[in-house]
XYZ file of C-alpha atoms in Angstrom:
459
model
C 6.414 27.482 1.390
C 6.117 23.526 1.143
C 8.626 22.142 -0.887
C 8.111 21.304 -4.507
C 9.394 19.348 -7.031
C 8.938 19.957 -11.202
C 9.759 17.996 -14.088
C 10.416 20.032 -16.933
C 10.876 17.944 -20.623
C 13.617 19.449 -22.813
C 13.345 18.065 -25.695
C 10.932 17.365 -28.840
C 7.353 18.681 -29.287
C 7.131 18.700 -25.062
C 9.874 21.352 -24.520
C 9.238 23.710 -22.107
C 6.161 21.959 -20.619
C 6.478 21.332 -16.572
C 4.746 19.475 -14.019
C 4.970 20.887 -10.324
C 4.026 18.635 -7.364
C 3.746 19.885 -4.463
C 2.388 16.648 -2.226
C 3.485 13.087 -2.201
C 2.262 11.323 -5.258
C 3.114 8.115 -7.432
C 3.850 9.585 -11.088
C 3.683 7.021 -13.999
C 5.177 8.151 -17.294
C 5.142 6.384 -20.902
C 2.784 6.475 -24.027
C -0.306 4.313 -22.345
C -3.353 6.338 -22.083
C -3.282 5.574 -18.122
C -0.413 7.331 -16.878
C 0.036 10.168 -14.937
C 2.362 11.685 -18.087
C 1.096 10.707 -21.260
C 4.035 11.043 -23.756
C 2.965 11.384 -27.546
C 3.577 8.415 -30.225
C 6.168 10.558 -31.502
C 8.794 9.878 -28.530
C 8.483 5.936 -30.032
C 11.621 5.028 -27.929
C 9.347 5.521 -24.784
C 7.580 2.427 -23.262
C 3.963 2.090 -22.925
C 4.509 1.935 -18.904
C 8.159 3.632 -19.409
C 9.251 3.931 -15.213
C 7.345 5.161 -12.072
C 8.461 8.585 -10.514
C 7.839 7.949 -6.619
C 7.497 11.519 -5.313
C 7.891 13.147 -1.732
C 9.081 16.795 -2.136
C 11.846 17.386 -2.007
C 12.495 13.966 -2.495
C 11.744 11.817 -5.970
C 12.992 8.327 -6.912
C 12.665 6.832 -10.103
C 12.093 2.889 -10.867
C 11.923 2.084 -14.144
C 9.313 -0.427 -15.220
C 11.549 -2.454 -17.555
C 11.259 -0.682 -20.526
C 12.539 -1.492 -23.969
C 15.046 1.029 -24.496
C 15.947 1.792 -20.716
C 15.928 4.610 -18.655
C 19.183 6.542 -18.443
C 20.570 9.151 -15.226
C 23.574 10.992 -16.274
C 24.091 8.784 -19.288
C 24.129 5.567 -16.960
C 21.193 3.242 -17.768
C 19.719 2.447 -14.648
C 17.075 0.205 -15.708
C 15.925 -1.794 -19.172
C 14.648 -4.789 -19.979
C 16.039 -8.012 -19.435
C 18.581 -5.697 -17.284
C 19.353 -7.385 -13.479
C 21.323 -4.152 -11.662
C 18.582 -2.121 -9.606
C 16.077 -0.286 -11.385
C 15.747 2.685 -8.823
C 17.567 5.355 -8.189
C 17.317 8.501 -5.903
C 17.260 12.055 -8.062
C 18.227 15.086 -7.156
C 18.319 18.558 -7.875
C 19.637 19.365 -11.529
C 19.221 15.632 -12.338
C 18.952 14.663 -16.323
C 16.771 11.872 -16.738
C 16.286 10.256 -20.262
C 13.886 7.860 -21.504
C 14.067 5.133 -24.192
C 17.926 6.403 -25.738
C 17.730 5.983 -29.733
C 20.475 5.855 -31.740
C 18.507 6.625 -34.968
C 16.806 10.035 -33.654
C 17.276 12.108 -30.509
C 13.547 13.326 -30.997
C 12.262 9.464 -30.029
C 14.035 9.748 -26.129
C 12.041 12.023 -23.521
C 14.531 14.143 -21.651
C 13.471 15.236 -18.137
C 15.042 17.617 -16.153
C 14.721 17.385 -12.520
C 14.145 20.765 -10.111
C 14.019 20.064 -6.680
C 13.507 22.960 -3.397
C 17.111 22.575 -1.393
C 16.283 20.977 1.813
C 18.238 19.927 5.285
C 20.326 16.981 4.845
C 21.038 14.072 7.350
C 22.320 10.610 7.175
C 19.733 7.968 7.421
C 20.527 5.547 10.269
C 18.629 2.700 8.071
C 20.910 3.276 4.708
C 23.550 5.344 5.282
C 23.290 7.873 2.810
C 22.353 11.516 2.871
C 18.845 12.572 2.441
C 16.681 15.548 2.561
C 15.221 16.027 5.690
C 11.160 16.955 5.459
C 9.895 20.165 6.295
C 8.599 20.342 9.956
C 10.521 16.598 11.199
C 11.677 16.733 14.730
C 15.555 16.985 15.083
C 15.694 13.204 16.781
C 19.099 11.194 17.814
C 17.867 8.858 14.279
C 17.031 10.071 11.515
C 15.061 7.472 8.565
C 15.027 8.704 4.822
C 11.951 9.550 2.738
C 13.099 6.232 0.728
C 13.908 3.689 3.466
C 10.485 4.558 5.372
C 8.593 3.364 2.137
C 10.330 0.550 2.081
C 9.188 -2.324 4.561
C 11.977 -4.705 3.818
C 14.659 -2.159 4.872
C 12.698 -1.143 7.746
C 12.394 -4.750 8.786
C 16.168 -5.228 8.439
C 17.047 -2.221 10.261
C 14.736 -3.122 13.637
C 16.025 -6.793 13.780
C 19.596 -5.095 13.430
C 18.999 -3.355 16.763
C 15.758 -4.302 18.280
C 15.087 -1.099 18.816
C 11.139 -2.150 18.972
C 11.425 -3.802 22.151
C 14.889 -3.473 23.389
C 14.515 -3.730 27.607
C 10.184 -2.420 26.930
C 8.758 -4.753 29.225
C 5.772 -2.561 30.215
C 3.633 0.806 28.147
C 1.220 2.534 30.855
C -1.119 -0.255 32.721
C -0.165 -3.025 29.830
C 2.494 -6.007 30.734
C 4.147 -6.952 27.207
C 3.958 -10.739 26.813
C 5.758 -11.521 23.932
C 6.390 -9.801 20.562
C 3.668 -11.024 17.773
C 4.468 -8.590 14.853
C 7.256 -6.550 13.168
C 6.704 -3.784 10.778
C 7.866 -0.507 9.229
C 6.415 2.207 12.112
C 7.401 -0.640 15.012
C 6.262 -3.620 16.465
C 3.183 -5.060 17.953
C 2.837 -7.021 20.879
C 0.491 -9.262 22.924
C -0.517 -7.140 26.172
C -1.967 -7.785 29.322
C -3.773 -5.140 31.205
C -2.456 -4.974 34.810
C -5.762 -4.395 36.254
C -8.580 -6.525 34.157
C -6.193 -9.026 32.735
C -7.543 -8.424 29.657
C -5.352 -9.617 26.651
C -4.650 -6.872 23.560
C -2.331 -6.618 20.506
C -0.407 -3.263 21.234
C 1.149 -1.237 18.138
C 3.664 0.925 19.510
C 5.651 3.648 17.381
C 9.086 4.147 17.543
C 10.367 7.612 18.555
C 12.499 8.503 15.375
C 9.685 7.437 13.521
C 7.381 9.213 14.753
C 9.654 12.342 14.472
C 9.013 12.906 10.833
C 5.658 15.056 10.760
C 4.091 12.545 8.375
C 4.770 9.133 9.397
C 3.498 10.699 12.748
C 0.104 11.812 10.754
C -0.335 8.020 9.173
C -0.253 6.398 12.802
C -2.492 9.026 13.902
C -4.744 8.813 11.035
C -5.161 4.831 12.161
C -5.927 5.453 15.285
C -9.039 8.142 14.771
C -9.888 5.436 11.566
C -10.524 3.077 13.947
C -12.008 4.858 16.622
C -14.575 5.502 14.428
C -15.230 1.964 13.957
C -17.466 -0.519 15.667
C -18.761 -3.986 14.091
C -18.424 -7.186 14.827
C -15.881 -7.986 11.957
C -13.726 -5.478 12.342
C -11.154 -4.848 14.735
C -11.862 -2.875 17.999
C -9.446 -0.147 19.133
C -9.594 -0.134 22.650
C -7.297 3.010 24.359
C -4.205 4.949 22.874
C -1.572 7.123 24.445
C 1.798 7.755 24.817
C 4.613 6.687 27.721
C 8.715 7.214 27.749
C 8.428 8.375 23.842
C 6.497 5.929 22.511
C 3.420 6.428 21.110
C 1.227 3.117 21.268
C -2.411 1.554 20.769
C -4.438 -0.898 22.061
C -6.890 -3.648 20.089
C -8.630 -6.780 19.964
C -6.304 -10.056 19.849
C -7.312 -11.761 17.610
C -5.687 -15.724 19.094
C -6.027 -17.879 15.823
C -4.035 -15.473 13.650
C -4.940 -14.480 10.122
C -6.641 -16.017 6.860
C -3.001 -16.261 5.244
C -1.384 -17.776 8.741
C -4.449 -20.411 8.997
C -3.707 -21.495 5.229
C -0.507 -22.323 5.804
C -0.534 -24.460 8.583
C -3.473 -26.395 6.867
C -1.096 -26.474 4.089
C -4.088 -26.322 1.167
C -6.541 -24.234 0.128
C -10.061 -24.326 1.893
C -13.273 -25.759 0.668
C -15.737 -23.361 -1.001
C -18.529 -23.560 2.181
C -15.207 -22.564 4.610
C -14.160 -20.219 2.264
C -17.411 -18.633 1.733
C -18.608 -18.024 5.383
C -15.466 -16.427 5.927
C -15.377 -14.338 2.922
C -19.111 -13.161 4.120
C -18.209 -12.042 7.364
C -15.011 -10.293 6.090
C -17.256 -8.385 3.079
C -19.805 -7.218 6.312
C -17.141 -5.667 8.308
C -15.684 -3.794 5.111
C -19.535 -3.010 3.844
C -19.648 -1.372 7.129
C -16.506 0.426 6.784
C -17.495 1.897 3.371
C -20.363 3.699 4.590
C -19.447 4.469 8.357
C -19.000 8.130 9.759
C -15.517 9.219 10.348
C -16.126 12.658 12.842
C -12.011 13.768 12.260
C -10.385 13.581 8.963
C -7.299 15.545 8.472
C -6.986 17.844 5.323
C -3.935 18.770 3.490
C -4.195 22.347 4.908
C -4.406 20.888 8.307
C -8.014 21.447 9.172
C -10.388 19.166 10.235
C -13.922 17.871 8.731
C -16.095 14.951 8.793
C -16.638 12.115 6.000
C -18.456 9.199 5.736
C -16.701 5.790 4.335
C -13.187 4.357 4.253
C -11.432 2.746 2.005
C -8.985 -0.013 3.426
C -6.713 -0.038 0.226
C -4.948 -2.861 1.818
C -7.253 -6.020 2.281
C -5.437 -9.443 1.757
C -5.476 -12.664 3.552
C -3.054 -11.310 6.680
C -5.275 -8.198 7.258
C -8.478 -10.669 7.760
C -7.599 -11.624 11.629
C -9.418 -14.845 13.162
C -10.717 -15.182 16.719
C -12.889 -17.831 18.519
C -16.110 -16.431 19.426
C -18.445 -18.893 21.733
C -17.105 -21.939 19.307
C -17.185 -20.245 16.085
C -14.458 -18.613 14.213
C -14.918 -15.395 13.401
C -13.344 -12.686 10.822
C -12.305 -9.459 11.920
C -10.973 -7.141 9.068
C -7.837 -5.131 10.569
C -4.773 -2.881 10.020
C -6.400 0.156 8.611
C -3.033 1.993 8.392
C -3.276 2.594 4.885
C -7.558 3.526 5.003
C -8.528 6.718 3.991
C -12.126 8.355 3.994
C -13.051 8.032 0.329
C -14.942 11.053 -0.128
C -11.575 12.824 0.370
C -9.371 10.555 -1.696
C -6.046 12.628 -2.454
C -6.976 15.345 -0.258
C -5.214 14.452 2.526
C -1.922 15.033 1.475
C -0.785 12.194 4.186
C -0.111 8.708 1.890
C 3.538 8.109 0.953
C 4.696 8.302 -2.899
C 5.187 4.483 -3.391
C 3.862 3.357 -0.804
C 4.575 -0.352 -0.035
C 2.071 -1.405 2.810
C -0.386 -2.848 0.163
C 0.883 -5.988 -1.490
C 0.905 -5.693 -5.609
C -1.022 -9.060 -5.786
C -3.671 -7.993 -4.067
C -3.634 -4.350 -5.939
C -6.170 -3.394 -9.184
C -4.502 -1.682 -11.926
C -6.120 1.357 -10.749
C -4.578 0.873 -7.450
C -1.176 0.898 -8.745
C -1.982 3.984 -11.195
C -3.026 6.235 -8.576
C -2.549 4.826 -4.971
C -3.604 8.072 -3.296
C -7.191 8.568 -5.138
C -8.368 5.001 -4.494
C -12.117 4.931 -4.338
C -14.019 1.602 -2.520
C -13.937 -0.414 -5.756
C -10.250 -1.027 -4.684
C -11.294 -2.997 -1.620
C -13.945 -5.147 -3.453
C -11.209 -6.139 -6.339
C -8.638 -7.056 -3.433
C -11.797 -9.179 -1.223
C -12.161 -11.016 -5.035
C -8.560 -11.620 -5.201
C -8.445 -12.711 -1.133
C -11.134 -14.941 -1.856
C -9.702 -16.381 -5.170
C -6.411 -17.039 -2.450
C -8.205 -18.929 0.177
C -9.648 -21.223 -2.826
C -6.875 -21.830 -4.987
C -3.543 -20.793 -2.410
C -2.360 -18.832 -5.042
C -2.758 -15.032 -6.177
C -4.757 -14.112 -9.683
C -1.668 -12.922 -11.178
C 1.444 -14.523 -11.855
C 4.399 -12.561 -10.154
C 7.736 -13.772 -11.860
C 11.111 -13.322 -10.157
C 12.798 -10.277 -11.555
C 9.638 -8.400 -13.036
C 8.876 -5.137 -11.616
C 5.287 -6.238 -9.885
C 3.819 -2.951 -10.679
C 4.376 -3.834 -14.399
C 2.703 -6.737 -13.899
C -0.157 -5.474 -12.470
C -0.321 -2.960 -15.358
C -0.283 -5.517 -18.403
C -0.778 -9.115 -17.367
C -4.242 -10.672 -17.428
C -5.472 -12.141 -14.122
C -5.617 -16.253 -14.430
C -9.628 -17.105 -14.562
C -10.113 -19.163 -11.148
C -10.926 -22.428 -12.616
C -7.457 -22.562 -14.269
C -5.858 -23.016 -10.657
C -8.820 -25.119 -8.967
C -11.299 -26.931 -11.581
C -13.286 -27.912 -8.856
C -14.602 -24.496 -8.168
C -18.511 -24.384 -9.293
C -18.402 -22.835 -12.933
C -21.131 -19.969 -11.399
C -19.020 -19.301 -8.611
C -16.302 -19.019 -10.424
C -17.830 -16.716 -13.056
C -18.459 -14.206 -10.017
C -15.079 -14.433 -9.019
C -13.625 -13.556 -12.216
C -15.939 -10.968 -13.172
C -15.235 -9.150 -9.416
C -11.314 -9.573 -10.803
C -11.962 -7.754 -14.199
C -9.952 -4.419 -13.893
C -9.126 -3.559 -17.352
C -10.156 -0.563 -18.743
C -12.305 -0.307 -15.232
C -13.199 -2.413 -12.381
C -15.852 -3.895 -13.162
C -17.854 -4.693 -9.369
C -17.536 -1.262 -7.821
C -20.003 -1.854 -4.718
C -18.664 -4.849 -1.822
C -22.717 -5.467 -1.617
C -22.712 -5.861 -5.066
C -20.051 -8.798 -4.821
C -21.517 -10.587 -2.099
C -25.200 -10.436 -4.362
C -23.448 -12.255 -6.882
C -21.441 -14.782 -4.091
C -25.028 -15.828 -2.699
C -26.427 -16.152 -5.836
C -23.453 -18.569 -7.389
C -23.268 -20.569 -3.767
């Protein structure tokens, strides 16, 4: 039997109500209609968006979303509005969580009991804490806990401390590694040269102790399988994949001009309208293709495989639009399909981790924050509009104040109209972009081709 997590409400009108989770998910709790677990108004100490539970059975992590009356674990306040201490805690079996303590009436708070299946524990190589070992994980020398695996910053520090992604590594298979050009939670990306053909490629490796986790391995393998199915001038092409010396790798097109993000940083200013549109149209073409591509090998939660149609990228942002020069022209290629998913099976693969942080909140609509695993192509449309917004203004559509939970910003704060950032943008173009960034209560522009048409009509 797979591990499970059960949340049991232990007070008020919902006493005895249980919620069972056997697959990774993000569970938003509050009185808002868009919450995963919507709490009635009788629990009026609970905020509209009170907290989020990031569940990867048997692991659970709670994050307070700057609630007015706080989130309490064992009587200790672990987060509330205007509190500077950490807002997140790892939960264990038997923990009692109280949302919104109230002096006047206990029934106004919400009490939750956490029940999880016992699992073997090991010391995490990143944070040093004891943590549950996922079912089926390989018993390697190093173990990384579920919390650290979704914390890209923690993984970055870990890799930098030991430089494990490339220590002593000068070649893999037929490739000579020239220099490290990127680093992430899985490992590193190298500029490499094929020893026979001389072709320069980007080579991505996965660290052995990360590959030992079955779910992380599935994510890496999913990126490979998805990229194998994509062949388009504006999508990064996969060339080869394999494993050598315990290191799993794949090679793909190397885009020598970097990303849209790095390009703007070097320029020190936003792009002119004509140039921004030329680039975004290419990216839209690549994304439109991916949204309708046939994907032959889709792994389902039961371990079987099926065919599907269309990938939702789920991580469109300026640093994932890569630039190369072809015949003297700058060409955009959509890259990093590590978080992509066949949208027809959204929520059914069981691979997406709770609280996945590869995607940046600045380029996610409300719908994606509420239900990352179930994302549909419309979230990519919103993200592409947000990326164009950034190209034209140098700013993201929402402001993210320091010390404010980014999830809460996305869920509650409106998008700043683009002409407030850059009044020189033509009104018709601004209207098209602002319309594509409407995500409350629903995303207004759901099809990437429709977004392109609106931009063409406005330009």
